[in-house]
Each structure stands twice: as structure tokens, then as C-alpha cells.
């Protein structure tokens, strides 16, 4: 992997700049496909700007990697993250295509600590997952 490209992408994602520039840098990190960016992307989920949070989560979903799956499952379970991010993470878990990702979605569908909206989204993802297996 090109370490310089990864470093430029990371700097662009975290450096103070207009949100459009940061969002593009985050997308570029996903396009590089270097899993070393996943921890930085996970940190960006706490950015105060919702657009940056969403861009970071979209980038994480593009990785098929154990760390990406862990991040997505953690987003779903986290009590302080917005429901919109949790639903986005649920949809991203489908693309991990692992038994543990499926189990995370199934668990979310019945987790009483989650809002009804997130539980319903998890049920929809389980249904989608079942439909693709047929």
C-alpha cells in the first residue's frame, strides 16, 4: 500500500477544513482500501458534524474486514450514537457476509435497549439477508 496516500487521506479527514473537503478525504480513505484507516474512521464517528460521522460510517462499510465488522456492530450497540447511524451500520453489516455480522443484526432486532426504529430496521436487514440467501 502507498503509505503517503494513506497519510494524505488521514490528514485530509481530520484537519480543520470545510466539511465537503473532509468528506471527500474520508471517501478517499475507503477507496484506498487500506484497513489501517479503520481506527481513524472509527474515531471520526465522534466528530460533532453529522455529515462527517455519516461519511466515516459509509467508508467503514466499504471494508470487508473483521475490524470494520467490529466497528459497525459497536455503532449499533452504542447508547449515545444517533439512530440514523445505527441503521446505517445495520445496513453495512450485510456486506460483511459473516455469521458474526448476521448474529449482530439478529441481536439488534430483539435488543430492548435499542429504539423501536432501530429494532425494526434490524428486522428488515435480517429479512433482506434471508432473501439474498435463497
Short mmCIF file of C-alpha atoms in Angstrom, two decimals:
data_model
loop_
_atom_site.label_atom_id
_atom_site.label_comp_id
_atom_site.label_asym_id
_atom_site.label_seq_id
_atom_site.Cartn_x
_atom_site.Cartn_y
_atom_site.Cartn_z
CA UNK A 1 0.00 0.00 0.00
CA UNK A 2 1.03 3.56 -0.59
CA UNK A 3 1.80 4.95 2.85
CA UNK A 4 1.95 8.52 1.53
CA UNK A 5 -1.56 8.27 0.07
CA UNK A 6 -2.88 6.87 3.35
CA UNK A 7 -1.23 9.66 5.32
CA UNK A 8 -2.61 12.33 2.96
CA UNK A 9 -6.10 10.82 3.28
CA UNK A 10 -5.90 10.69 7.06
CA UNK A 11 -4.67 14.27 7.29
CA UNK A 12 -7.40 15.47 4.95
CA UNK A 13 -10.05 13.70 7.01
CA UNK A 14 -9.02 15.13 10.38
CA UNK A 15 -7.52 18.51 9.54
CA UNK A 16 -9.73 21.57 10.04
CA UNK A 17 -11.31 22.22 6.63
CA UNK A 18 -14.75 22.68 5.09
CA UNK A 19 -16.92 19.62 5.62
CA UNK A 20 -17.01 18.87 1.88
CA UNK A 21 -13.22 18.58 1.77
CA UNK A 22 -13.15 16.36 4.84
CA UNK A 23 -15.96 14.15 3.49
CA UNK A 24 -14.07 13.69 0.21
CA UNK A 25 -10.90 12.78 2.10
CA UNK A 26 -12.87 10.22 4.11
CA UNK A 27 -14.28 8.71 0.91
CA UNK A 28 -10.75 8.59 -0.50
CA UNK A 29 -9.66 6.55 2.54
CA UNK A 30 -12.31 3.98 1.71
CA UNK A 31 -11.22 3.90 -1.93
CA UNK A 32 -7.63 3.19 -0.88
CA UNK A 33 -8.90 0.04 0.80
CA UNK A 34 -6.17 0.13 3.43
CA UNK A 35 -7.55 -1.37 6.64
CA UNK A 36 -5.07 0.69 8.65
CA UNK A 37 -7.50 3.59 8.16
CA UNK A 38 -10.29 1.84 10.09
CA UNK A 39 -9.30 3.06 13.55
CA UNK A 40 -9.14 6.66 12.34
CA UNK A 41 -12.52 6.24 10.67
CA UNK A 42 -13.92 4.87 13.94
CA UNK A 43 -12.67 7.98 15.72
CA UNK A 44 -14.41 10.19 13.15
CA UNK A 45 -17.74 8.67 14.22
CA UNK A 46 -17.46 11.02 17.21
CA UNK A 47 -16.96 14.13 15.10
CA UNK A 48 -19.52 16.80 16.07
CA UNK A 49 -20.51 17.21 12.41
CA UNK A 50 -23.19 14.64 11.39
CA UNK A 51 -22.04 14.74 7.76
CA UNK A 52 -18.55 13.70 8.81
CA UNK A 53 -19.98 10.93 11.01
CA UNK A 54 -22.04 9.60 8.10
CA UNK A 55 -19.11 9.78 5.68
CA UNK A 56 -16.91 7.88 8.14
CA UNK A 57 -19.52 5.19 8.61
CA UNK A 58 -20.05 4.88 4.83
CA UNK A 59 -16.30 4.44 4.46
CA UNK A 60 -16.19 1.73 7.13
CA UNK A 61 -18.97 -0.21 5.38
CA UNK A 62 -16.82 -0.46 2.24
CA UNK A 63 -14.26 -2.62 4.03
CA UNK A 64 -14.78 -6.37 4.35
CA UNK A 65 -12.60 -6.76 7.38
CA UNK A 66 -13.00 -8.02 10.94
CA UNK A 67 -12.25 -4.55 12.34
CA UNK A 68 -14.90 -2.98 10.10
CA UNK A 69 -17.44 -5.51 11.32
CA UNK A 70 -16.49 -4.76 14.92
CA UNK A 71 -16.90 -1.01 14.36
CA UNK A 72 -20.30 -1.45 12.72
CA UNK A 73 -21.57 -3.72 15.50
CA UNK A 74 -20.29 -1.27 18.12
CA UNK A 75 -22.13 1.60 16.44
CA UNK A 76 -25.39 -0.37 16.57
CA UNK A 77 -24.96 -1.11 20.28
CA UNK A 78 -23.69 2.28 21.41
CA UNK A 79 -26.24 4.10 23.59
CA UNK A 80 -25.24 7.66 22.60
CA UNK A 81 -24.94 7.44 18.84
CA UNK A 82 -27.92 8.62 16.77
CA UNK A 83 -30.39 6.09 15.43
CA UNK A 84 -29.64 7.16 11.85
CA UNK A 85 -26.03 5.99 12.27
CA UNK A 86 -27.16 2.75 13.89
CA UNK A 87 -29.47 1.99 10.98
CA UNK A 88 -26.70 2.84 8.51
CA UNK A 89 -24.39 0.45 10.41
CA UNK A 90 -27.01 -2.32 10.33
CA UNK A 91 -27.25 -1.99 6.57
CA UNK A 92 -23.46 -2.08 6.35
CA UNK A 93 -23.24 -5.31 8.33
CA UNK A 94 -24.93 -7.15 5.45
CA UNK A 95 -21.86 -6.56 3.30
CA UNK A 96 -19.56 -8.19 5.84
CA UNK A 97 -21.18 -11.52 4.88
CA UNK A 98 -20.10 -13.31 8.05
CA UNK A 99 -22.03 -15.35 10.59
CA UNK A 100 -20.98 -12.95 13.35
CA UNK A 101 -22.29 -9.94 11.40
CA UNK A 102 -25.59 -11.73 10.88
CA UNK A 103 -25.76 -12.54 14.59
CA UNK A 104 -25.13 -8.87 15.45
CA UNK A 105 -28.08 -7.87 13.26
CA UNK A 106 -30.31 -10.57 14.74
CA UNK A 107 -29.35 -9.50 18.26
CA UNK A 108 -30.22 -5.88 17.44
CA UNK A 109 -33.66 -6.96 16.24
CA UNK A 110 -34.54 -8.12 19.76
CA UNK A 111 -32.40 -5.81 21.91
CA UNK A 112 -34.80 -3.90 24.16
CA UNK A 113 -32.14 -1.24 24.83
CA UNK A 114 -32.46 -0.10 21.21
CA UNK A 115 -35.30 2.06 19.97
CA UNK A 116 -38.19 0.53 18.08
CA UNK A 117 -36.94 2.18 14.89
CA UNK A 118 -33.53 0.53 15.15
CA UNK A 119 -35.08 -2.83 16.05
CA UNK A 120 -37.42 -2.60 13.05
CA UNK A 121 -34.50 -1.69 10.79
CA UNK A 122 -32.60 -4.73 12.11
CA UNK A 123 -35.61 -6.95 11.34
CA UNK A 124 -35.70 -5.55 7.80
CA UNK A 125 -32.00 -6.27 7.37
CA UNK A 126 -32.50 -9.86 8.61
CA UNK A 127 -35.30 -10.27 6.08
CA UNK A 128 -33.08 -8.84 3.33
CA UNK A 129 -30.28 -11.15 4.38
CA UNK A 130 -32.61 -14.16 4.23
CA UNK A 131 -33.85 -13.15 0.77
CA UNK A 132 -30.32 -12.99 -0.62
CA UNK A 133 -29.52 -16.48 0.67
CA UNK A 134 -32.34 -18.09 -1.33
#
